[in-house]
Short mmCIF file of the C-alpha atoms (twelve columns), coordinates in Angstrom:
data_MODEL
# 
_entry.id   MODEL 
# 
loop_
_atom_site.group_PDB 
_atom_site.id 
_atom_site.type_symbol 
_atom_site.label_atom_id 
_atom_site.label_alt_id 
_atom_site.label_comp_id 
_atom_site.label_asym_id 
_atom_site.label_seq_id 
_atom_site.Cartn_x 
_atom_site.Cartn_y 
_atom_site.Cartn_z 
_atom_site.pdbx_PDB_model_num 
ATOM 1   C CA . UNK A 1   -13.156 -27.525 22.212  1 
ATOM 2   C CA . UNK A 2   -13.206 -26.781 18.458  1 
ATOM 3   C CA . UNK A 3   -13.167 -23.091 19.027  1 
ATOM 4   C CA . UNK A 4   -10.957 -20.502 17.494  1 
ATOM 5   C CA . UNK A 5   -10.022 -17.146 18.648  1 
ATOM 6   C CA . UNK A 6   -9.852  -14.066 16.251  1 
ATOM 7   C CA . UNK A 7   -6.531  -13.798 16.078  1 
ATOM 8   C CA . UNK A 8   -4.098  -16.682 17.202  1 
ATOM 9   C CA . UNK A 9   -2.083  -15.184 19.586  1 
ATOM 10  C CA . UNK A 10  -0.142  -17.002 22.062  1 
ATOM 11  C CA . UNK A 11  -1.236  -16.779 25.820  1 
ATOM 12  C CA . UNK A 12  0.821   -18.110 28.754  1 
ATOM 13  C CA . UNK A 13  -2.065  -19.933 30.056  1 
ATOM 14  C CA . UNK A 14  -4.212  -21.984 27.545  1 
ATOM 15  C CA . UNK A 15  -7.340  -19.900 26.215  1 
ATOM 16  C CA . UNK A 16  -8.838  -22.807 24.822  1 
ATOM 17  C CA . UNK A 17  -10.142 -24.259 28.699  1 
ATOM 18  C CA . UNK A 18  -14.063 -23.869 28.763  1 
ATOM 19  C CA . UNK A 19  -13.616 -21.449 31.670  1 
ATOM 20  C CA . UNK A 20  -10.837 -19.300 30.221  1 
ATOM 21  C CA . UNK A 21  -12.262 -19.060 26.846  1 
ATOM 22  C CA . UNK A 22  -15.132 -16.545 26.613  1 
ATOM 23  C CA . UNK A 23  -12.519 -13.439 28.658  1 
ATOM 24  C CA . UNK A 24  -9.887  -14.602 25.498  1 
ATOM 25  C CA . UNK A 25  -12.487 -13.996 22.995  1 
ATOM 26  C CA . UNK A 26  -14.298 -11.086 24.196  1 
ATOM 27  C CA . UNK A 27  -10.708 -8.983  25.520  1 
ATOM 28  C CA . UNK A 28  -9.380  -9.927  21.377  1 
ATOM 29  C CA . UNK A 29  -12.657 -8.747  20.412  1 
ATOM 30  C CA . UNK A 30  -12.462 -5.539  22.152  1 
ATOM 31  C CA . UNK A 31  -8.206  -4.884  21.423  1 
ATOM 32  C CA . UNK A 32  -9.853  -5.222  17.734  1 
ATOM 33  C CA . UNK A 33  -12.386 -2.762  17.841  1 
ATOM 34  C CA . UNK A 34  -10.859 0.030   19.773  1 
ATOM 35  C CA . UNK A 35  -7.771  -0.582  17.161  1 
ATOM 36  C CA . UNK A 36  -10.693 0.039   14.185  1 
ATOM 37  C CA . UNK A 37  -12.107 3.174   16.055  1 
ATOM 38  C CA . UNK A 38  -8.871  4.537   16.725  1 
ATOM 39  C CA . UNK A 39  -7.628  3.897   13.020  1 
ATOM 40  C CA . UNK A 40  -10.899 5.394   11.889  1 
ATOM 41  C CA . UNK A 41  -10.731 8.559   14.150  1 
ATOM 42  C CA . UNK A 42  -7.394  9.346   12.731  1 
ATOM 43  C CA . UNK A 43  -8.730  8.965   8.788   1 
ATOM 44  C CA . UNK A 44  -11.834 11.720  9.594   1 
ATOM 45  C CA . UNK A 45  -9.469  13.615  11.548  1 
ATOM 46  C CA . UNK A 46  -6.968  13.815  8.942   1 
ATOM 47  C CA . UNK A 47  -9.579  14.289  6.262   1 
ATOM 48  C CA . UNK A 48  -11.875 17.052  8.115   1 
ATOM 49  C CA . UNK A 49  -8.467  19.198  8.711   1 
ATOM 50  C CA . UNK A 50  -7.338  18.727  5.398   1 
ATOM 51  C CA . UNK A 51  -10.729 19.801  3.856   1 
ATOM 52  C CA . UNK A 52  -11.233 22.410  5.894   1 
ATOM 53  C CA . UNK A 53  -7.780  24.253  5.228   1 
ATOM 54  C CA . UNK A 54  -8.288  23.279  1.083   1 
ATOM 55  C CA . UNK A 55  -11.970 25.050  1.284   1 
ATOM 56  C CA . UNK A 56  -10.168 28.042  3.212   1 
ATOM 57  C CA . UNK A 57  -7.871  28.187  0.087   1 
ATOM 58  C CA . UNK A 58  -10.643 27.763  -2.531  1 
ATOM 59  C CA . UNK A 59  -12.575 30.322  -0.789  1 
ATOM 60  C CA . UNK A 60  -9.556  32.728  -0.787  1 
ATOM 61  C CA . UNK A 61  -9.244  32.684  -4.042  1 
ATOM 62  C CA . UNK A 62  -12.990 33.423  -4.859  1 
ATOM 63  C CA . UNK A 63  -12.569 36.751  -2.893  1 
ATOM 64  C CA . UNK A 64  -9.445  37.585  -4.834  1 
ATOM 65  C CA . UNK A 65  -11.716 36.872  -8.190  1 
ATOM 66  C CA . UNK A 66  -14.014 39.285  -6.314  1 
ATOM 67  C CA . UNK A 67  -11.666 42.083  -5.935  1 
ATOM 68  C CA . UNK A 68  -12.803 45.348  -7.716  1 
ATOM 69  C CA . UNK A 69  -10.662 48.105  -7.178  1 
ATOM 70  C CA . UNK A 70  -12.557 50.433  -9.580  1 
ATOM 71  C CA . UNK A 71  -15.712 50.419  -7.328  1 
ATOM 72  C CA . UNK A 72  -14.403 49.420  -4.225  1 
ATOM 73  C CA . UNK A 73  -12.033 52.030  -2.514  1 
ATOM 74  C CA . UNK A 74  -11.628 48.982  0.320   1 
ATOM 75  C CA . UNK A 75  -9.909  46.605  -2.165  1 
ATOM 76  C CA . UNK A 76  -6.452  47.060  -0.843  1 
ATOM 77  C CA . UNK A 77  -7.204  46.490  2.425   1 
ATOM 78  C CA . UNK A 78  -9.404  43.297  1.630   1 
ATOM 79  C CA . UNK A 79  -6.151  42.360  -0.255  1 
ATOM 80  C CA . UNK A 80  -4.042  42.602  2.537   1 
ATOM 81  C CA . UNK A 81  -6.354  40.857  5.113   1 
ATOM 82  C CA . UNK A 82  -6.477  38.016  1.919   1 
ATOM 83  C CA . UNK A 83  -2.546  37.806  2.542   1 
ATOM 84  C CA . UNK A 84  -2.535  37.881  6.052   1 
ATOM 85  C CA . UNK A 85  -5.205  34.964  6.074   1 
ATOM 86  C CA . UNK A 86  -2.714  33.033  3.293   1 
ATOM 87  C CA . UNK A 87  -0.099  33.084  5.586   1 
ATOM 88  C CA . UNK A 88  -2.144  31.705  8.578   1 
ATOM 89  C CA . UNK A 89  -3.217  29.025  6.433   1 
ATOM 90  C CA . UNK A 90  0.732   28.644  5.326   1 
ATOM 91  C CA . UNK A 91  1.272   27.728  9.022   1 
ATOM 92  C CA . UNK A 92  -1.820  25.424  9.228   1 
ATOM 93  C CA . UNK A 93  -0.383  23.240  6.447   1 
ATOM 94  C CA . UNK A 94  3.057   23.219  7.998   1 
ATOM 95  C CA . UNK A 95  1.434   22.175  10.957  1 
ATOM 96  C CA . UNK A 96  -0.888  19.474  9.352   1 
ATOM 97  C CA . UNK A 97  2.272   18.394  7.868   1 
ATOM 98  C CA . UNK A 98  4.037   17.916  11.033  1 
ATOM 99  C CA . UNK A 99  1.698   16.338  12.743  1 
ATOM 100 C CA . UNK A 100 0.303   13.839  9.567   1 
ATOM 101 C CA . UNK A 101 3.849   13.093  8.072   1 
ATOM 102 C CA . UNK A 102 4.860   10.042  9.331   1 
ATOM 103 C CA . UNK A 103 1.685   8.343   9.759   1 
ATOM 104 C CA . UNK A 104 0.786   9.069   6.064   1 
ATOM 105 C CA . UNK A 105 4.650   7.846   5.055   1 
ATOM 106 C CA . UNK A 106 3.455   4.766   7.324   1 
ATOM 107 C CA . UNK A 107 -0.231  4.572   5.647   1 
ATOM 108 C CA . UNK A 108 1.578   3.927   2.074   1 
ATOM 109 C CA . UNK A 109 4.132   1.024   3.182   1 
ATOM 110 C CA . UNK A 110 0.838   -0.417  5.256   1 
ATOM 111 C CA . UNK A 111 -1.425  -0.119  2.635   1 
ATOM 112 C CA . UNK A 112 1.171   -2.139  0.387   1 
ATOM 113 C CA . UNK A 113 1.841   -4.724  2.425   1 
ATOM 114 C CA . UNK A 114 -2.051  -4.914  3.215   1 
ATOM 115 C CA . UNK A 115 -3.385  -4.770  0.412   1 
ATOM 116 C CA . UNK A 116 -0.783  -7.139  -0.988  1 
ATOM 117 C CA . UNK A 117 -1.253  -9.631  1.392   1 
ATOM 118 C CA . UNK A 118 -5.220  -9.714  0.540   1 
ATOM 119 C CA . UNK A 119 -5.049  -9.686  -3.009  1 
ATOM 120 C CA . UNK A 120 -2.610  -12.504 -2.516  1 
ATOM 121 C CA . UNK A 121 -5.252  -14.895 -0.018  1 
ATOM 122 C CA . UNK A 122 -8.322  -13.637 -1.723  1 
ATOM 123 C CA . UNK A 123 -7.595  -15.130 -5.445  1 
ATOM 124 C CA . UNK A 124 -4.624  -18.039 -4.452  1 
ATOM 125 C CA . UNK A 125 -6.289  -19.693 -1.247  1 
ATOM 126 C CA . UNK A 126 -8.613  -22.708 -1.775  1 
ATOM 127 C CA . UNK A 127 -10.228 -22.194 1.773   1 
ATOM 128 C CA . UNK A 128 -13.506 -20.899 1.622   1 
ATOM 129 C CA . UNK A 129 -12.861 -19.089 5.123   1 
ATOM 130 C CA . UNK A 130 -9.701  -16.960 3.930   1 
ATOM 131 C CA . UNK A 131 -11.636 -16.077 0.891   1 
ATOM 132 C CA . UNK A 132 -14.582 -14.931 3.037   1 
ATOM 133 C CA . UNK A 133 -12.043 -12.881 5.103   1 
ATOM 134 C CA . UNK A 134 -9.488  -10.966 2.545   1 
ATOM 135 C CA . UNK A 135 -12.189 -10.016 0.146   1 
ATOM 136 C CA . UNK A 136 -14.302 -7.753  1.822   1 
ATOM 137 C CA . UNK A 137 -10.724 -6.134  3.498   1 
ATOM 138 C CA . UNK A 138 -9.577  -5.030  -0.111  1 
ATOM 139 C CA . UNK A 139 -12.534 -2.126  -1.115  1 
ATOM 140 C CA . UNK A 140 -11.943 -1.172  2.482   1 
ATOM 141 C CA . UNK A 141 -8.453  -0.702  1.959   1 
ATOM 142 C CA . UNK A 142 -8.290  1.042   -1.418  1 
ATOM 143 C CA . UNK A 143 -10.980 3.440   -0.133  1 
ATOM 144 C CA . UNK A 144 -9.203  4.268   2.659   1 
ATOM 145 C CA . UNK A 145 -5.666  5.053   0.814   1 
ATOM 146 C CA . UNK A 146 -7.782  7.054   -1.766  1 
ATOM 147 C CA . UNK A 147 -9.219  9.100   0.417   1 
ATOM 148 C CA . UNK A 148 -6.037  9.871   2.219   1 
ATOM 149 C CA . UNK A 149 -4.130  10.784  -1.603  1 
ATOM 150 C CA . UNK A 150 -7.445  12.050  -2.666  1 
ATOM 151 C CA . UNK A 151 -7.357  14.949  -0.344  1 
ATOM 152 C CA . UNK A 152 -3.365  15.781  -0.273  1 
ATOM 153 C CA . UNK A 153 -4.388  16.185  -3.781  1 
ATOM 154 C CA . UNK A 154 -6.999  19.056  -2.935  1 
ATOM 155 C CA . UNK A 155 -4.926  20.952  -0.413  1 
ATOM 156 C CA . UNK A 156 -2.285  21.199  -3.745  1 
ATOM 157 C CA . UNK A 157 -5.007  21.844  -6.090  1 
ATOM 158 C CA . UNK A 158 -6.603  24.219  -3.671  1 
ATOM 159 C CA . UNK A 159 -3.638  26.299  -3.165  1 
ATOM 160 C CA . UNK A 160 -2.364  26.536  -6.387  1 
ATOM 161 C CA . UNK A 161 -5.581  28.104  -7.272  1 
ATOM 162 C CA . UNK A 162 -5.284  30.869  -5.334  1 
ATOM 163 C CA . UNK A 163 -2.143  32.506  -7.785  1 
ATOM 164 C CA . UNK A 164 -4.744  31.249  -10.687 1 
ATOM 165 C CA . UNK A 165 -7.489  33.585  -9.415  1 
ATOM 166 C CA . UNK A 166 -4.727  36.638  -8.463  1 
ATOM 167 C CA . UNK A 167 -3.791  36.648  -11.939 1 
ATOM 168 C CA . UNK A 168 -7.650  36.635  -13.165 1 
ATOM 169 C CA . UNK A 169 -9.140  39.241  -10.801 1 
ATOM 170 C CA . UNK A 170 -8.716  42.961  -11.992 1 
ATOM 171 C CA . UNK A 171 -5.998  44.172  -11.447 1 
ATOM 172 C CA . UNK A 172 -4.985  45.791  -15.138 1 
ATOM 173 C CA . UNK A 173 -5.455  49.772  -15.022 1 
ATOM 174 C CA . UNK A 174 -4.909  49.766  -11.271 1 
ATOM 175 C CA . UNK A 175 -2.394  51.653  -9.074  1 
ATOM 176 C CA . UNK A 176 1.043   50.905  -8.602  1 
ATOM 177 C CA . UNK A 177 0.281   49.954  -5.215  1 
ATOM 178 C CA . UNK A 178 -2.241  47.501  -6.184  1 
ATOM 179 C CA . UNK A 179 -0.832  45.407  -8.724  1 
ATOM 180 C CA . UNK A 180 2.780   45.012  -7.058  1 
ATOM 181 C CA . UNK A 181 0.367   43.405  -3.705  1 
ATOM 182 C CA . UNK A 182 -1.187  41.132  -6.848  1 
ATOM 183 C CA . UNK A 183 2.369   40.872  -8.357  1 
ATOM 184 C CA . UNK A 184 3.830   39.325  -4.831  1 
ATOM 185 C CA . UNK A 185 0.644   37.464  -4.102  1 
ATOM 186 C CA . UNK A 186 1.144   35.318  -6.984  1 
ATOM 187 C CA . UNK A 187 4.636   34.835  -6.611  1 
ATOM 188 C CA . UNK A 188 3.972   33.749  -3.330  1 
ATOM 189 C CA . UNK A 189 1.418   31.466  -3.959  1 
ATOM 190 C CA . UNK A 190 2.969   29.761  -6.858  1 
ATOM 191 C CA . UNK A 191 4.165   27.036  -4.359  1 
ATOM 192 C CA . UNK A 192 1.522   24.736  -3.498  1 
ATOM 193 C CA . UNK A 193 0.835   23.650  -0.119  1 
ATOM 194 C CA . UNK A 194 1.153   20.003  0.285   1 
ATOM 195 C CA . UNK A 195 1.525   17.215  2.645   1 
ATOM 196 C CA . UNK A 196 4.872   14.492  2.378   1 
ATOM 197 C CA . UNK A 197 5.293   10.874  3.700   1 
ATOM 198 C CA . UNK A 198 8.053   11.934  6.028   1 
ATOM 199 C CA . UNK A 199 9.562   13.964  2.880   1 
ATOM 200 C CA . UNK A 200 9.881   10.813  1.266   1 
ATOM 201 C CA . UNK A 201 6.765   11.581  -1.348  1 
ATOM 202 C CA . UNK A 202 3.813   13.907  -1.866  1 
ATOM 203 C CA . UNK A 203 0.869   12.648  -0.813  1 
ATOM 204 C CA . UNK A 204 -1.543  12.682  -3.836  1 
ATOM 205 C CA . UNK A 205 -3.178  10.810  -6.538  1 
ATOM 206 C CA . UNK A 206 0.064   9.935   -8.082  1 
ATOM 207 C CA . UNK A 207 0.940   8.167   -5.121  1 
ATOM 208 C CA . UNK A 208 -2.300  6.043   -5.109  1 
ATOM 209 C CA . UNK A 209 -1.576  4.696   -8.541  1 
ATOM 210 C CA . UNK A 210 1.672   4.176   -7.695  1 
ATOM 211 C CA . UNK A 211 0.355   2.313   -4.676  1 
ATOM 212 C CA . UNK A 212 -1.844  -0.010  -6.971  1 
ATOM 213 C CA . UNK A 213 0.894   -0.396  -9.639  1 
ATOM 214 C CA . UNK A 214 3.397   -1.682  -6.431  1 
ATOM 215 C CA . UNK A 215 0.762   -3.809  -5.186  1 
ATOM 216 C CA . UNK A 216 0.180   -5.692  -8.587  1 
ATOM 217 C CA . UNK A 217 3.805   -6.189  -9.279  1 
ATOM 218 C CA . UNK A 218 4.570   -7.830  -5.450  1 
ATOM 219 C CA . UNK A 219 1.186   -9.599  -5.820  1 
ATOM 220 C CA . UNK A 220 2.932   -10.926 -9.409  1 
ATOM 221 C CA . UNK A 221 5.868   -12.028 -7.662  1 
ATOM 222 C CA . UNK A 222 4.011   -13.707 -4.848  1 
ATOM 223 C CA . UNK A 223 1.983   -15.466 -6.914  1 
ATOM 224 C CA . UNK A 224 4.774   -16.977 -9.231  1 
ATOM 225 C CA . UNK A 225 6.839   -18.186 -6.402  1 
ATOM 226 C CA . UNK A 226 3.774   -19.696 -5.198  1 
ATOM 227 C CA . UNK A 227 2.951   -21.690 -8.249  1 
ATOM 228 C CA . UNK A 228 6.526   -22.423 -8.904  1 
# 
């Protein structure tokens, strides 16, 4: 039969036999899209948390802005439920971190070899077929690695915002009390929370070009050693 399978895997039996064929295709068929769902769960999942905790920081920092101590006799207590709530959110990222590290360290070196591999088949190969194939892979990749530097950068942006918006609220002409809580909120906050490939990097838009600028250099070297 001139049939193909969507991947060519080898099978003990032969999947090619008119009776064995259509169970081949359809089980490769399903492996392939409960692989896409699951790899597409764990993107939103990993974006949704990371949004949410970045928005908890950005609107942190708004009621910080918001503080008025002059006409607001509850502003030291809103402070300290502010730090209370920054220290929940601490945890939160620690935990994000734990959970996300290695598959985002694994998401870079992927996304390399991936996107590598297409660039490489979509503009060298002569076969119509291959060129149909890798092309339409590459946006989908580059989106995808975007979106997962994109927002490690907003959970650092985020963050770092909050000592920004300490520093701007009013806390000049206040008691002691109140400006040494301000004084070790920014010092506190100063670090920005952030999300690592295993430790190895930090997961933000630097990474992404960095990503790209790998990808064209391997693509380079592919490509000369298969001209040469």
């Amino acid at each position: 039969m001139n049939v193909e399978l969507i991947m060519p895997i080898y099978f003990p039996l032969n999947p090619y036999q008119p009776s064995l064929y259509p169970s081949f295709f359809f089980l490769q068929a399903f492996i392939v899209f409960m692989l896409a769902i699951i790899t597409a769960a764990t993107d939103v999942l990993y974006c949704s948390l990371v949004c949410l905790t970045s928005m908890e920081f950005d609107i942190m920092g708004q009621k910080i802005n918001q503080l008025d101590p002059e006409n607001d006799e509850n502003a030291e207590r809103k402070l300290q439920d502010i730090i209370n709530r920054y220290n929940e959110l601490t945890d939160i990222s620690n935990e994000l971190e734990d959970i996300f590290s290695f598959l985002l360290l694994n998401n870079v070196f992927a996304g390399i070899f991936m996107l590598c591999v297409c660039v490489f088949f979509a503009f060298t190969s002569i076969r119509l077929s291959l060129i149909i194939k890798f092309i339409p892979a590459l946006p989908d990749l580059i989106i995808q690695l975007f979106s997962t530097c994109f927002y490690g950068e907003l959970l650092q942006t985020t963050s770092l915002r909050v000592a920004d918006e300490a520093y701007n609220c009013i806390w000049y002409g206040q008691d002691l009390k109140f400006r040494k809580m301000i004084l070790l909120t920014m010092l506190r906050t100063q670090q920005p929370q952030k999300l690592t490939g295993w430790n190895f990097m930090d997961i933000g838009l630097p990474v992404f070009y960095w990503i790209l600028q790998t990808t064209h250099s391997y693509y380079s070297l592919l490509s000369g050693l298969y001209e040469a």
